Amino acid sequence: MSDFALEVQDLKVHFAIRGGFGRQVGAVRAVDGVSLQLRAGETLGVAGESGCGKSTLARAILQIVPPTAGRIVLGDLDVTRVRGLELGRLRKRLQMIFQDANDSLNPRVKVGAAIEEALMLAGVPTAERPHRVQELLRTVGLPYAFARRYPHELSGGQRQRVGIARALAVGPELLVCDEPVSALDVSVRAQIINLFQDLQEQLGLGYVFISHDLAVLRQISHRILVMYLGHVVEEAGNPQIYDHPLHPYTQALIGSVPHADPRVNRARARIRLQGEVPSPSHPPGGCPFHPRCPLARDVCRSEPPPLREAAPGHRVACHFAREGIWMGGELDGHGTA
Amino acid sequence: MATEPHEMTAFDAEELAAAEQTPTWRILLGSLAHNVPALVSALVILALAAIAILAPQIAPHNPDLGYLNGLTAQGSPVPPGPHFLLGTDENGRDVLSRMIYGARVSLTIGILANGAAILIGVLVGMVSAYFGGWIETVLMRLTDIVMAFPILLLAIALIAVTGPSMVNIIMVISLIYWVNIARIVHGMVLSLKEREFVTATRTLGVGPWRILFKHILPHLSSAIIVYGSLGVASTILLEASLSYIGIGVPVPTPSWGNMISEGQAMYQVAPWLMIFPGIALVVTVLAFNLVGDWLRDALDPMQEGH
């Protein structure tokens, strides 16, 4: 019996690299041991740059991509490798919002028909469906007249609302949102984030909200998880992770968000991460971040740091985690100030 | 209860105005008006269809009857003249009437055989591409095998087995021509199934058959329309070829192909017996080809939201 709405335990998703004759010669370790917990009605933000595995994590939770190892537990139901009817049941409780609503909606299908199809899956009788479509459209802030339209006849924000309405049609308790506002104009972004928050209040939805944009996550998340190269490097509550980031990577990420006041920007130390993100098929040994980390020492190269609780509700995976790594001129080990 | 109603901003209104669409058929008609060969071809096809449908009303004479005044005193065919507009054949039958009924045969067989070929080809292409695995391997190898045979030889072999009749000819031709559209559809569905809306719909829980027919098939519509028109040219020609070598539509039913074949013997005495059906074939095949080309070009830029 779990008191989490969703719990992921040590999830690994590896994609095989095949050489000649179909033999496996390597693996892309997209997700390499990620654990997370989500409480009902809360938002867990997942941050990280492109290639860190957050999209793969989302798809593995929904079984779009099969997990290689680990467990996914929805409430008290182990849904790690479900097929058939059980997969259907999983998808009634957990749905996904995709990044590009332009592509996640069929351009040849009218918006109302797309929502009705989802209602059909939910077992809503035919006569009731138009009424429910109207309700759903209203819930996401769209007039019923839009049901007659094709996706290309809607603006980006409106399309994303339709995507949300369609996901809600099957009645999930949890939504995994894969960069849902990244493709939208900044002005529209705020509207959609507000919509997500309103829906969470009204319907008690839980979200796993994936975004590379820390500013967005700051608005909407209760807790935040930072990923790097398939691993969780830090996890904390919302104000804590911004106020007291402990992992060097988290600090670099947060430091890279420009401050509105240019004087504050200029006063801050410049953070330069050396090097590039390594390929997930050849991850570095030990701590995945060590090639770019200013604190790296021998132990970092050989031993992967475990995710340890550094403060109540605040976990870090670093041998030398502390605040203010980038501030001031003195740094342990090599690295630029 | 609901989130605040979405106010239409100025940006929304602009984007929506830009996205207002002229209906597809109007765009097509507009493009047709500028394409003289295609326009003429479309009219020709319409005329042919009318002729085929109204054959009993239009034909001046009975196509199966040999008329006494259809043969000269020496017993040879009468050249085109006031009574028999396109002349008569060696049995005294009116060529024009036979050609009119021949149009029926050619169009019926051509359209039905092509339709059946498209049905088979689209199904094979969709199923093999979407389900993959051994299904795909088996179906695609089957496609390769059929494609490897020379068309006429394969047709002859199949007709030899089934025997020539209208129905058998339609069946045989469709069993030969499905491969082209199967290949095309296979390729299209392979890329379509990677699109995010397919992933999204699968995640919702929609079953594969519904996805194939309600979501993927609409994207194949232009390919189907183009093959629907271009393919008729090929099927008509194949039927004519089969009738020409004698294993097509059985005499005495007139087909342009068997008319040409029968007229061959009398070429020097009565050239009109070969020439007119020949012209009819050329014009028909050309018309379908031109319309097919025009449709393919007109439909191409219109994919996905114009």
CSV table of N, CA, C and O in Angstrom, one decimal, chain B residues 93-178:
chain,number,residue,atom,x,y,z
B,93,ARG,N,-21.5,-5.9,-89.1
B,93,ARG,CA,-21.9,-5.2,-87.8
B,93,ARG,C,-21.4,-3.8,-87.8
B,93,ARG,O,-20.3,-3.5,-88.3
B,94,ASP,N,-22.2,-2.9,-87.3
B,94,ASP,CA,-21.8,-1.5,-87.2
B,94,ASP,C,-20.7,-1.2,-86.3
B,94,ASP,O,-20.8,-1.5,-85.1
B,95,VAL,N,-19.6,-0.6,-86.8
B,95,VAL,CA,-18.4,-0.4,-86.0
B,95,VAL,C,-18.7,0.6,-84.9
B,95,VAL,O,-18.3,0.4,-83.7
B,96,LEU,N,-19.5,1.7,-85.2
B,96,LEU,CA,-19.7,2.7,-84.2
B,96,LEU,C,-20.5,2.1,-83.0
B,96,LEU,O,-20.1,2.4,-81.9
B,97,SER,N,-21.5,1.4,-83.3
B,97,SER,CA,-22.3,0.8,-82.2
B,97,SER,C,-21.4,-0.1,-81.4
B,97,SER,O,-21.5,-0.2,-80.1
B,98,ARG,N,-20.6,-0.9,-82.1
B,98,ARG,CA,-19.7,-1.8,-81.3
B,98,ARG,C,-18.7,-1.0,-80.5
B,98,ARG,O,-18.4,-1.4,-79.3
B,99,MET,N,-18.2,0.1,-81.0
B,99,MET,CA,-17.3,0.9,-80.2
B,99,MET,C,-18.0,1.5,-79.0
B,99,MET,O,-17.4,1.6,-77.9
B,100,ILE,N,-19.3,1.9,-79.1
B,100,ILE,CA,-20.0,2.4,-78.0
B,100,ILE,C,-20.2,1.4,-76.9
B,100,ILE,O,-19.9,1.6,-75.7
B,101,TYR,N,-20.5,0.2,-77.3
B,101,TYR,CA,-20.6,-0.9,-76.3
B,101,TYR,C,-19.3,-1.3,-75.8
B,101,TYR,O,-19.1,-1.7,-74.6
B,102,GLY,N,-18.3,-1.1,-76.7
B,102,GLY,CA,-16.9,-1.4,-76.2
B,102,GLY,C,-16.4,-0.5,-75.1
B,102,GLY,O,-15.7,-0.9,-74.2
B,103,ALA,N,-16.9,0.8,-75.3
B,103,ALA,CA,-16.6,1.7,-74.2
B,103,ALA,C,-17.1,1.2,-72.9
B,103,ALA,O,-16.4,1.3,-71.8
B,104,ARG,N,-18.3,0.7,-72.9
B,104,ARG,CA,-18.9,0.1,-71.6
B,104,ARG,C,-17.9,-0.9,-71.0
B,104,ARG,O,-17.6,-0.9,-69.9
B,105,VAL,N,-17.5,-1.8,-71.9
B,105,VAL,CA,-16.7,-2.9,-71.4
B,105,VAL,C,-15.4,-2.4,-70.9
B,105,VAL,O,-15.0,-2.7,-69.7
B,106,SER,N,-14.7,-1.5,-71.7
B,106,SER,CA,-13.4,-1.0,-71.2
B,106,SER,C,-13.5,-0.2,-69.9
B,106,SER,O,-12.8,-0.5,-69.0
B,107,LEU,N,-14.5,0.6,-69.8
B,107,LEU,CA,-14.6,1.5,-68.6
B,107,LEU,C,-15.0,0.6,-67.4
B,107,LEU,O,-14.4,0.8,-66.3
B,108,THR,N,-15.9,-0.3,-67.6
B,108,THR,CA,-16.4,-1.1,-66.5
B,108,THR,C,-15.2,-1.9,-66.0
B,108,THR,O,-14.9,-1.9,-64.8
B,109,ILE,N,-14.6,-2.7,-66.9
B,109,ILE,CA,-13.5,-3.5,-66.4
B,109,ILE,C,-12.4,-2.6,-65.8
B,109,ILE,O,-11.8,-2.9,-64.8
B,110,GLY,N,-12.0,-1.6,-66.5
B,110,GLY,CA,-10.9,-0.7,-66.1
B,110,GLY,C,-11.2,-0.2,-64.7
B,110,GLY,O,-10.4,-0.3,-63.8
B,111,ILE,N,-12.4,0.4,-64.5
B,111,ILE,CA,-12.6,1.0,-63.2
B,111,ILE,C,-12.8,0.0,-62.1
B,111,ILE,O,-12.3,0.1,-61.0
B,112,LEU,N,-13.5,-1.1,-62.3
B,112,LEU,CA,-13.7,-2.1,-61.3
B,112,LEU,C,-12.4,-2.8,-60.9
B,112,LEU,O,-12.1,-3.0,-59.8
B,113,ALA,N,-11.6,-3.1,-62.0
B,113,ALA,CA,-10.4,-3.8,-61.7
B,113,ALA,C,-9.4,-2.9,-60.9
B,113,ALA,O,-8.8,-3.3,-59.9
B,114,ASN,N,-9.4,-1.6,-61.3
B,114,ASN,CA,-8.5,-0.7,-60.6
B,114,ASN,C,-9.0,-0.5,-59.2
B,114,ASN,O,-8.2,-0.4,-58.2
B,115,GLY,N,-10.3,-0.4,-59.0
B,115,GLY,CA,-10.9,-0.2,-57.7
B,115,GLY,C,-10.5,-1.4,-56.8
B,115,GLY,O,-10.1,-1.2,-55.6
B,116,ALA,N,-10.7,-2.6,-57.3
B,116,ALA,CA,-10.3,-3.8,-56.5
B,116,ALA,C,-8.8,-3.8,-56.2
B,116,ALA,O,-8.4,-4.1,-55.1
B,117,ALA,N,-8.0,-3.4,-57.2
B,117,ALA,CA,-6.6,-3.4,-56.9
B,117,ALA,C,-6.2,-2.4,-55.8
B,117,ALA,O,-5.4,-2.7,-55.0
B,118,ILE,N,-6.9,-1.2,-55.8
B,118,ILE,CA,-6.6,-0.2,-54.8
B,118,ILE,C,-7.0,-0.8,-53.4
B,118,ILE,O,-6.3,-0.6,-52.5
B,119,LEU,N,-8.2,-1.4,-53.4
B,119,LEU,CA,-8.6,-2.0,-52.1
B,119,LEU,C,-7.6,-2.9,-51.6
B,119,LEU,O,-7.2,-2.8,-50.4
B,120,ILE,N,-7.2,-3.9,-52.4
B,120,ILE,CA,-6.2,-4.9,-51.9
B,120,ILE,C,-4.9,-4.2,-51.6
B,120,ILE,O,-4.3,-4.4,-50.5
B,121,GLY,N,-4.4,-3.3,-52.5
B,121,GLY,CA,-3.1,-2.7,-52.2
B,121,GLY,C,-3.1,-1.8,-51.0
B,121,GLY,O,-2.2,-1.9,-50.2
B,122,VAL,N,-4.1,-1.1,-50.7
B,122,VAL,CA,-4.2,-0.2,-49.5
B,122,VAL,C,-4.2,-1.1,-48.3
B,122,VAL,O,-3.5,-0.8,-47.3
B,123,LEU,N,-5.0,-2.1,-48.3
B,123,LEU,CA,-5.1,-3.0,-47.1
B,123,LEU,C,-3.7,-3.6,-46.8
B,123,LEU,O,-3.2,-3.6,-45.7
B,124,VAL,N,-3.1,-4.2,-47.9
B,124,VAL,CA,-1.8,-4.8,-47.7
B,124,VAL,C,-0.8,-3.8,-47.2
B,124,VAL,O,0.0,-4.1,-46.3
B,125,GLY,N,-0.7,-2.7,-47.9
B,125,GLY,CA,0.2,-1.7,-47.5
B,125,GLY,C,0.1,-1.2,-46.0
B,125,GLY,O,1.0,-1.2,-45.2
B,126,MET,N,-1.2,-1.0,-45.6
B,126,MET,CA,-1.4,-0.5,-44.3
B,126,MET,C,-1.1,-1.5,-43.2
B,126,MET,O,-0.4,-1.3,-42.3
B,127,VAL,N,-1.6,-2.7,-43.4
B,127,VAL,CA,-1.4,-3.8,-42.4
B,127,VAL,C,0.1,-4.1,-42.3
B,127,VAL,O,0.6,-4.3,-41.2
B,128,SER,N,0.8,-4.3,-43.4
B,128,SER,CA,2.2,-4.6,-43.3
B,128,SER,C,3.0,-3.6,-42.6
B,128,SER,O,3.8,-3.8,-41.8
B,129,ALA,N,2.7,-2.3,-43.0
B,129,ALA,CA,3.5,-1.2,-42.4
B,129,ALA,C,3.2,-1.0,-40.9
B,129,ALA,O,4.1,-0.8,-40.1
B,130,TYR,N,1.9,-1.1,-40.6
B,130,TYR,CA,1.6,-0.8,-39.2
B,130,TYR,C,1.9,-1.9,-38.2
B,130,TYR,O,2.4,-1.6,-37.1
B,131,PHE,N,1.7,-3.1,-38.6
B,131,PHE,CA,1.9,-4.2,-37.7
B,131,PHE,C,3.4,-4.7,-37.7
B,131,PHE,O,3.8,-5.3,-36.7
B,132,GLY,N,4.0,-4.5,-38.8
B,132,GLY,CA,5.4,-4.9,-38.9
B,132,GLY,C,5.6,-6.4,-38.6
B,132,GLY,O,4.7,-7.2,-38.8
B,133,GLY,N,6.8,-6.7,-38.2
B,133,GLY,CA,7.1,-8.1,-37.8
B,133,GLY,C,7.0,-9.1,-39.0
B,133,GLY,O,7.2,-8.7,-40.1
B,134,TRP,N,6.5,-10.3,-38.7
B,134,TRP,CA,6.5,-11.3,-39.7
B,134,TRP,C,5.4,-11.0,-40.8
B,134,TRP,O,5.5,-11.4,-41.9
B,135,ILE,N,4.3,-10.3,-40.3
B,135,ILE,CA,3.3,-9.9,-41.2
B,135,ILE,C,3.8,-9.1,-42.3
B,135,ILE,O,3.6,-9.3,-43.5
B,136,GLU,N,4.7,-8.1,-41.9
B,136,GLU,CA,5.2,-7.2,-42.9
B,136,GLU,C,6.1,-8.0,-43.8
B,136,GLU,O,6.1,-7.8,-45.0
B,137,THR,N,7.0,-8.8,-43.3
B,137,THR,CA,7.9,-9.6,-44.1
B,137,THR,C,7.2,-10.4,-45.1
B,137,THR,O,7.5,-10.4,-46.3
B,138,VAL,N,6.2,-11.2,-44.7
B,138,VAL,CA,5.4,-12.0,-45.6
B,138,VAL,C,4.8,-11.2,-46.7
B,138,VAL,O,4.9,-11.5,-47.9
B,139,LEU,N,4.1,-10.2,-46.3
B,139,LEU,CA,3.3,-9.4,-47.3
B,139,LEU,C,4.2,-8.7,-48.3
B,139,LEU,O,4.0,-8.6,-49.5
B,140,MET,N,5.3,-8.1,-47.8
B,140,MET,CA,6.2,-7.4,-48.7
B,140,MET,C,6.9,-8.4,-49.6
B,140,MET,O,7.2,-8.1,-50.8
B,141,ARG,N,7.3,-9.6,-49.1
B,141,ARG,CA,7.9,-10.5,-50.0
B,141,ARG,C,6.9,-11.0,-51.1
B,141,ARG,O,7.3,-11.2,-52.3
B,142,LEU,N,5.7,-11.1,-50.7
B,142,LEU,CA,4.6,-11.5,-51.6
B,142,LEU,C,4.5,-10.4,-52.7
B,142,LEU,O,4.4,-10.7,-53.9
B,143,THR,N,4.6,-9.2,-52.3
B,143,THR,CA,4.5,-8.0,-53.2
B,143,THR,C,5.7,-8.1,-54.2
B,143,THR,O,5.5,-8.0,-55.4
B,144,ASP,N,6.9,-8.4,-53.6
B,144,ASP,CA,8.0,-8.5,-54.5
B,144,ASP,C,7.9,-9.6,-55.5
B,144,ASP,O,8.2,-9.4,-56.7
B,145,ILE,N,7.3,-10.7,-55.1
B,145,ILE,CA,7.2,-11.9,-56.0
B,145,ILE,C,6.2,-11.5,-57.1
B,145,ILE,O,6.5,-11.7,-58.3
B,146,VAL,N,5.1,-10.9,-56.8
B,146,VAL,CA,4.2,-10.6,-57.9
B,146,VAL,C,4.8,-9.5,-58.8
B,146,VAL,O,4.6,-9.6,-60.0
B,147,MET,N,5.5,-8.6,-58.2
B,147,MET,CA,6.1,-7.5,-59.0
B,147,MET,C,7.1,-8.1,-60.0
B,147,MET,O,7.4,-7.5,-61.0
B,148,ALA,N,7.7,-9.2,-59.6
B,148,ALA,CA,8.8,-9.8,-60.4
B,148,ALA,C,8.3,-10.3,-61.8
B,148,ALA,O,9.1,-10.4,-62.7
B,149,PHE,N,7.1,-10.7,-61.8
B,149,PHE,CA,6.5,-11.3,-63.1
B,149,PHE,C,6.2,-10.2,-64.1
B,149,PHE,O,5.7,-9.2,-63.8
B,150,PRO,N,6.5,-10.5,-65.4
B,150,PRO,CA,6.1,-9.6,-66.4
B,150,PRO,C,4.5,-9.6,-66.4
B,150,PRO,O,3.9,-10.7,-66.4
B,151,ILE,N,4.0,-8.4,-66.6
B,151,ILE,CA,2.5,-8.3,-66.3
B,151,ILE,C,1.7,-9.2,-67.3
B,151,ILE,O,0.8,-9.9,-66.9
B,152,LEU,N,2.1,-9.1,-68.6
B,152,LEU,CA,1.2,-9.8,-69.5
B,152,LEU,C,1.3,-11.3,-69.3
B,152,LEU,O,0.3,-12.0,-69.4
B,153,LEU,N,2.5,-11.8,-69.1
B,153,LEU,CA,2.7,-13.2,-68.9
B,153,LEU,C,1.9,-13.7,-67.7
B,153,LEU,O,1.2,-14.8,-67.7
B,154,LEU,N,2.0,-12.9,-66.6
B,154,LEU,CA,1.2,-13.3,-65.4
B,154,LEU,C,-0.3,-13.3,-65.7
B,154,LEU,O,-1.0,-14.3,-65.3
B,155,ALA,N,-0.7,-12.3,-66.5
B,155,ALA,CA,-2.2,-12.3,-66.8
B,155,ALA,C,-2.6,-13.5,-67.6
B,155,ALA,O,-3.6,-14.1,-67.4
B,156,ILE,N,-1.7,-13.8,-68.6
B,156,ILE,CA,-2.1,-14.9,-69.4
B,156,ILE,C,-2.2,-16.2,-68.6
B,156,ILE,O,-3.1,-17.0,-68.8
B,157,ALA,N,-1.2,-16.4,-67.8
B,157,ALA,CA,-1.2,-17.6,-66.9
B,157,ALA,C,-2.5,-17.7,-66.1
B,157,ALA,O,-3.1,-18.7,-66.0
B,158,LEU,N,-2.8,-16.5,-65.4
B,158,LEU,CA,-4.0,-16.6,-64.6
B,158,LEU,C,-5.3,-16.8,-65.3
B,158,LEU,O,-6.1,-17.5,-64.9
B,159,ILE,N,-5.4,-16.2,-66.5
B,159,ILE,CA,-6.6,-16.3,-67.2
B,159,ILE,C,-6.7,-17.8,-67.8
B,159,ILE,O,-7.8,-18.3,-67.9
B,160,ALA,N,-5.6,-18.3,-68.1
B,160,ALA,CA,-5.6,-19.7,-68.6
B,160,ALA,C,-6.2,-20.6,-67.5
B,160,ALA,O,-6.9,-21.6,-67.8
B,161,VAL,N,-5.9,-20.2,-66.2
B,161,VAL,CA,-6.4,-21.0,-65.1
B,161,VAL,C,-7.9,-20.8,-64.9
B,161,VAL,O,-8.7,-21.7,-64.7
B,162,THR,N,-8.3,-19.5,-64.9
B,162,THR,CA,-9.7,-19.2,-64.6
B,162,THR,C,-10.6,-19.2,-65.7
B,162,THR,O,-11.8,-19.4,-65.5
B,163,GLY,N,-10.1,-19.0,-66.9
B,163,GLY,CA,-11.0,-18.9,-68.1
B,163,GLY,C,-11.5,-17.5,-68.3
B,163,GLY,O,-11.7,-16.7,-67.3
B,164,PRO,N,-11.6,-17.1,-69.5
B,164,PRO,CA,-11.9,-15.7,-69.8
B,164,PRO,C,-13.4,-15.4,-69.6
B,164,PRO,O,-14.3,-16.0,-70.2
B,165,SER,N,-13.7,-14.4,-68.8
B,165,SER,CA,-15.0,-13.9,-68.7
B,165,SER,C,-14.9,-12.5,-68.0
B,165,SER,O,-13.8,-12.2,-67.4
B,166,MET,N,-15.9,-11.7,-68.1
B,166,MET,CA,-15.7,-10.3,-67.5
B,166,MET,C,-15.3,-10.4,-66.1
B,166,MET,O,-14.3,-9.7,-65.7
B,167,VAL,N,-15.9,-11.2,-65.3
B,167,VAL,CA,-15.6,-11.2,-63.9
B,167,VAL,C,-14.2,-11.7,-63.6
B,167,VAL,O,-13.4,-11.1,-62.9
B,168,ASN,N,-13.8,-12.8,-64.4
B,168,ASN,CA,-12.4,-13.3,-64.2
B,168,ASN,C,-11.4,-12.3,-64.6
B,168,ASN,O,-10.3,-12.2,-64.0
B,169,ILE,N,-11.7,-11.6,-65.7
B,169,ILE,CA,-10.7,-10.6,-66.1
B,169,ILE,C,-10.5,-9.5,-65.1
B,169,ILE,O,-9.4,-9.1,-64.8
B,170,ILE,N,-11.6,-9.0,-64.5
B,170,ILE,CA,-11.5,-8.0,-63.5
B,170,ILE,C,-10.7,-8.5,-62.3
B,170,ILE,O,-9.8,-7.9,-61.8
B,171,MET,N,-10.9,-9.8,-61.9
B,171,MET,CA,-10.2,-10.3,-60.8
B,171,MET,C,-8.7,-10.5,-61.1
B,171,MET,O,-7.9,-10.1,-60.3
B,172,VAL,N,-8.4,-11.0,-62.3
B,172,VAL,CA,-7.0,-11.2,-62.6
B,172,VAL,C,-6.3,-9.9,-62.7
B,172,VAL,O,-5.2,-9.8,-62.2
B,173,ILE,N,-6.9,-8.9,-63.3
B,173,ILE,CA,-6.2,-7.6,-63.5
B,173,ILE,C,-6.0,-7.0,-62.1
B,173,ILE,O,-4.9,-6.5,-61.8
B,174,SER,N,-6.9,-7.1,-61.2
B,174,SER,CA,-6.7,-6.5,-59.9
B,174,SER,C,-5.7,-7.3,-59.1
B,174,SER,O,-4.9,-6.7,-58.3
B,175,LEU,N,-5.5,-8.6,-59.3
B,175,LEU,CA,-4.5,-9.4,-58.6
B,175,LEU,C,-3.1,-9.0,-59.1
B,175,LEU,O,-2.1,-9.4,-58.5
B,176,ILE,N,-3.0,-8.3,-60.3
B,176,ILE,CA,-1.7,-8.0,-60.8
B,176,ILE,C,-1.4,-6.6,-60.4
B,176,ILE,O,-0.2,-6.3,-60.0
B,177,TYR,N,-2.3,-5.7,-60.4
B,177,TYR,CA,-2.0,-4.3,-60.2
B,177,TYR,C,-2.0,-3.8,-58.7
B,177,TYR,O,-1.7,-2.6,-58.5
B,178,TRP,N,-2.4,-4.6,-57.8
B,178,TRP,CA,-2.4,-4.1,-56.4
B,178,TRP,C,-1.0,-3.7,-55.9
B,178,TRP,O,-0.9,-2.9,-54.9
